[in-house]
Amino acid sequence: MRTTWQVAPSGSLGSWTDRTAVVAGAAGLLGRELVGALVANGAQVHALDINGAALEELSRLHRGRVQCHVVDLTDPRAVGAVVNTLAAQVSALDALIHCEGMNDYPTADEAIGSDQWHRILGINLVAPATLTDALVPLLGRVPGSGVVMVTSINGRATSIWLHYAAAKAGLTKLTKDLAARLAPRGIRVNAVAPGWFTPPNPDGTAPRSAGIALTQSALPVEAVAHAVLFLAHPLLSPCTTGQELAVDGGTEIASNTVR
């Protein structure tokens, strides 16, 4: 099987010129990739994350073309403040992308405490819900504006990470319910459920990963970003809402594949 993936370059994802996007969780691996792709395609980007140092690096990398906002998205007051800042800086939003999330990776026999449940549910489920609700007025000013949640295949199948999987499954349900609620306002809400993605090895090959149907290589983060931006763009997927797209290399079907 192949050990590398062929992925379109980030500069060929449709024009985002004169469009504005918010990326929540912008300092993470996928968030950084999305910010870079949006900038490469002409977007004005507002990057949200709790990691101030990483946001400063992101701003330097893109030479001031990204507005960075340090914010704890689990803090309602902080969310209110950043929403007010955004409302003062932009007249409308074309896209809101939710990459915020975390997993503390407990082992299969490790008890998950109440604090862990609250923390994981807070950042993976409550934060996207509350931020989306607060930004509806700005999203509603662009016909076909897109909200994209980043869920996980862990929310679609049995997982040893009970709290993380439950949060991501809840995010899938939130996607569908928000899509129904916001459709009258012309706002689309979709989700991408990635498998394990990672940067390439120093030699350009993909790290090995078992259980993927297409190949035994981990997914390139660029492929996940492409799917997110397709669903986020008002013109690339104008008729799609309430959907979850799995980008997992066939992980879900791998166990049922006849070999």
Coordinates of C-alpha atoms in Angstrom, one line a residue:
M1 CA 0.0 0.0 0.0
R2 CA 1.1 3.6 -0.6
T3 CA 2.7 5.5 2.2
T4 CA 2.0 9.0 0.9
W5 CA -1.2 10.8 0.0
Q6 CA -1.9 13.1 -3.0
V7 CA -3.5 16.3 -1.8
A8 CA -4.5 19.5 -3.7
P9 CA -2.4 22.5 -2.7
S10 CA -3.9 24.9 -0.2
G11 CA -4.1 27.7 -2.8
S12 CA -6.8 26.0 -4.9
L13 CA -9.8 25.9 -2.6
G14 CA -12.0 28.5 -4.2
S15 CA -11.7 32.2 -3.7
W16 CA -12.2 33.7 -0.3
T17 CA -11.4 37.2 -1.4
D18 CA -13.5 39.8 0.4
R19 CA -14.8 37.0 2.7
T20 CA -14.3 36.8 6.5
A21 CA -13.9 33.7 8.6
V22 CA -13.5 33.0 12.3
V23 CA -11.4 29.9 13.2
A24 CA -11.9 28.8 16.8
G25 CA -9.0 26.7 18.1
A26 CA -6.7 28.3 15.6
A27 CA -3.5 27.4 17.4
G28 CA -3.9 23.6 17.0
L29 CA -2.7 21.5 14.1
L30 CA -5.9 21.7 12.1
G31 CA -6.6 25.3 13.1
R32 CA -3.1 26.4 11.8
E33 CA -3.6 24.6 8.6
L34 CA -7.1 26.2 8.1
V35 CA -5.8 29.7 8.8
G36 CA -3.0 29.2 6.3
A37 CA -5.3 27.9 3.6
L38 CA -7.9 30.7 4.2
V39 CA -5.2 33.4 4.0
A40 CA -3.7 31.8 0.9
N41 CA -7.1 32.0 -0.8
G42 CA -7.7 35.6 0.1
A43 CA -9.8 35.5 3.3
Q44 CA -9.7 37.9 6.2
V45 CA -9.2 35.6 9.2
H46 CA -9.9 36.1 12.9
A47 CA -8.1 33.4 14.9
L48 CA -9.3 32.5 18.4
D49 CA -7.4 30.4 20.9
I50 CA -6.4 30.3 24.5
N51 CA -2.7 29.9 23.5
G52 CA -1.5 33.5 23.2
A53 CA 2.1 32.6 22.3
A54 CA 0.9 30.3 19.5
L55 CA -1.4 33.0 18.1
E56 CA 1.5 35.5 18.1
E57 CA 3.5 33.0 16.0
L58 CA 0.6 32.6 13.7
S59 CA 0.3 36.3 13.2
R60 CA 4.0 36.7 12.5
L61 CA 3.8 33.8 10.0
H62 CA 1.1 35.5 8.0
R63 CA 2.5 39.0 8.4
G64 CA -0.4 40.6 10.1
R65 CA -3.1 39.2 7.7
V66 CA -4.7 37.4 10.6
Q67 CA -6.4 39.1 13.5
C68 CA -5.7 37.1 16.7
H69 CA -7.9 37.0 19.8
V70 CA -6.7 35.3 23.0
V71 CA -9.8 33.8 24.6
D72 CA -10.8 31.0 26.9
L73 CA -13.9 29.7 25.0
T74 CA -15.2 28.0 28.1
D75 CA -15.5 31.3 29.9
P76 CA -18.8 33.0 29.1
R77 CA -17.5 36.5 29.9
A78 CA -14.5 36.0 27.7
V79 CA -16.7 34.8 24.9
G80 CA -18.9 37.8 25.3
A81 CA -16.0 40.1 25.1
V82 CA -14.5 38.6 22.0
V83 CA -17.9 38.6 20.3
N84 CA -18.2 42.3 21.0
T85 CA -14.7 42.8 19.6
L86 CA -15.6 40.9 16.4
A87 CA -18.9 42.8 16.0
A88 CA -16.9 46.1 16.2
Q89 CA -14.3 44.9 13.6
V90 CA -16.4 43.1 10.9
S91 CA -19.8 43.8 9.4
A92 CA -20.6 40.1 8.6
L93 CA -19.1 36.6 8.8
D94 CA -19.0 34.2 5.8
A95 CA -17.8 31.3 7.9
L96 CA -17.3 30.1 11.5
I97 CA -15.1 27.0 11.9
H98 CA -14.9 25.2 15.2
C99 CA -11.5 23.4 15.7
E100 CA -11.5 24.0 19.5
G101 CA -11.2 20.7 21.3
M102 CA -9.1 18.4 23.4
N103 CA -8.7 14.9 24.7
D104 CA -6.7 13.9 27.7
Y105 CA -6.5 10.3 26.5
P106 CA -7.3 8.2 29.5
T107 CA -6.4 4.5 29.3
A108 CA -9.2 1.9 28.9
D109 CA -9.1 1.0 32.6
E110 CA -8.7 4.5 33.9
A111 CA -11.6 6.1 35.7
I112 CA -12.7 9.4 34.3
G113 CA -13.4 11.9 37.0
S114 CA -16.1 14.6 37.2
D115 CA -13.6 17.4 36.5
Q116 CA -12.4 15.6 33.4
W117 CA -16.0 15.2 32.1
H118 CA -16.8 18.9 32.7
R119 CA -13.5 20.0 31.1
I120 CA -13.8 17.8 28.0
L121 CA -17.5 18.5 27.5
G122 CA -16.9 22.2 28.0
I123 CA -14.3 22.7 25.3
N124 CA -15.6 20.1 22.8
L125 CA -19.3 20.7 23.0
V126 CA -20.4 23.7 25.1
A127 CA -17.9 26.1 23.6
P128 CA -18.9 25.6 20.0
A129 CA -22.6 25.8 20.9
T130 CA -22.3 29.1 22.8
L131 CA -19.9 30.8 20.4
T132 CA -22.1 29.9 17.4
D133 CA -25.2 31.2 19.2
A134 CA -23.4 34.5 19.9
L135 CA -22.2 34.9 16.3
V136 CA -25.5 34.2 14.6
P137 CA -26.3 37.9 14.0
L138 CA -23.0 38.3 12.0
L139 CA -23.4 35.0 10.1
G140 CA -27.0 35.9 9.2
R141 CA -25.8 38.8 7.1
V142 CA -24.2 36.6 4.5
P143 CA -26.5 34.3 2.4
G144 CA -25.3 30.8 2.7
S145 CA -22.8 31.5 5.4
G146 CA -21.3 28.3 6.8
V147 CA -20.6 26.9 10.3
V148 CA -18.4 23.8 10.4
M149 CA -17.9 21.7 13.5
V150 CA -14.9 19.4 13.7
T151 CA -16.3 16.2 15.3
S152 CA -14.5 12.8 15.3
I153 CA -14.9 9.2 14.2
N154 CA -14.7 8.6 18.0
G155 CA -18.2 10.0 18.2
R156 CA -19.4 7.5 15.5
A157 CA -18.0 4.3 16.9
T158 CA -17.1 2.6 20.2
S159 CA -14.3 4.5 21.9
I160 CA -12.3 4.0 25.1
W161 CA -12.3 7.8 25.6
L162 CA -15.8 7.9 26.9
H163 CA -16.0 11.7 27.7
Y164 CA -14.4 12.7 24.4
A165 CA -16.5 10.4 22.3
A166 CA -19.7 11.5 24.1
A167 CA -18.8 15.2 23.5
K168 CA -18.1 14.6 19.8
A169 CA -21.3 12.6 19.4
G170 CA -23.2 15.5 21.0
L171 CA -21.5 17.9 18.6
T172 CA -22.8 15.8 15.7
K173 CA -26.3 16.1 17.1
L174 CA -25.8 19.8 17.7
T175 CA -24.8 20.2 14.1
K176 CA -28.1 18.7 12.8
D177 CA -30.3 20.6 15.3
L178 CA -28.5 24.0 14.7
A179 CA -28.8 23.4 10.9
A180 CA -32.6 23.1 11.3
R181 CA -32.8 26.1 13.6
L182 CA -30.7 28.4 11.5
A183 CA -31.9 27.4 8.0
P184 CA -34.6 30.1 8.0
R185 CA -31.8 32.6 8.4
G186 CA -29.8 31.2 5.5
I187 CA -27.1 29.8 7.7
R188 CA -25.7 26.3 6.9
V189 CA -24.3 24.1 9.7
N190 CA -22.2 21.0 8.8
A191 CA -19.5 18.8 10.4
V192 CA -16.4 17.0 9.4
A193 CA -15.5 13.8 11.3
P194 CA -11.7 13.2 10.9
G195 CA -9.8 10.1 11.6
W196 CA -6.2 10.3 12.9
F197 CA -4.4 13.1 11.1
T198 CA -0.8 14.2 11.6
P199 CA 2.0 16.1 9.9
P200 CA 4.2 14.1 7.5
N201 CA 7.5 12.5 8.5
P202 CA 10.6 14.6 7.7
D203 CA 11.1 12.6 4.5
G204 CA 7.6 13.6 3.3
T205 CA 5.9 10.2 3.9
A206 CA 2.9 9.8 6.1
P207 CA 3.3 8.1 9.5
R208 CA 2.1 4.5 9.7
S209 CA -1.4 3.9 11.1
A210 CA -3.3 0.6 11.3
G211 CA -7.0 0.3 10.6
I212 CA -7.4 2.6 7.7
A213 CA -9.0 1.0 4.6
L214 CA -7.4 3.1 1.9
T215 CA -3.8 2.8 3.1
Q216 CA -1.9 2.1 6.3
S217 CA -0.9 5.7 6.6
A218 CA -2.2 8.5 8.9
L219 CA -4.3 11.1 7.2
P220 CA -2.7 14.4 6.1
V221 CA -4.1 17.4 7.9
E222 CA -4.5 19.2 4.6
A223 CA -7.1 16.7 3.5
V224 CA -9.2 17.4 6.6
A225 CA -8.8 21.1 6.0
H226 CA -10.0 20.8 2.4
A227 CA -13.2 19.1 3.5
V228 CA -13.8 21.8 6.2
L229 CA -13.3 24.6 3.8
F230 CA -15.5 23.0 1.1
L231 CA -18.4 22.9 3.6
A232 CA -17.6 26.4 5.0
H233 CA -17.6 28.3 1.7
P234 CA -21.0 29.9 0.9
L235 CA -20.7 29.1 -2.8
L236 CA -18.9 25.7 -2.9
S237 CA -21.6 23.8 -0.9
P238 CA -24.6 26.2 -0.9
C239 CA -27.1 23.3 -0.8
T240 CA -25.5 21.3 2.0
T241 CA -26.6 21.6 5.6
G242 CA -27.1 19.3 8.6
Q243 CA -24.5 16.8 7.3
E244 CA -21.4 15.2 8.8
L245 CA -18.7 14.2 6.4
A246 CA -16.3 11.5 7.6
V247 CA -12.7 12.1 6.4
D248 CA -11.1 9.0 7.9
G249 CA -9.5 7.1 5.0
G250 CA -12.2 4.4 5.4
T251 CA -11.5 3.7 9.1
E252 CA -15.1 3.0 9.9
I253 CA -15.4 0.4 7.1
A254 CA -12.0 -1.2 7.6
S255 CA -13.1 -3.8 10.1
N256 CA -15.7 -5.0 7.7
T257 CA -13.5 -5.1 4.6
V258 CA -13.0 -8.5 3.1
R259 CA -9.3 -9.2 2.6

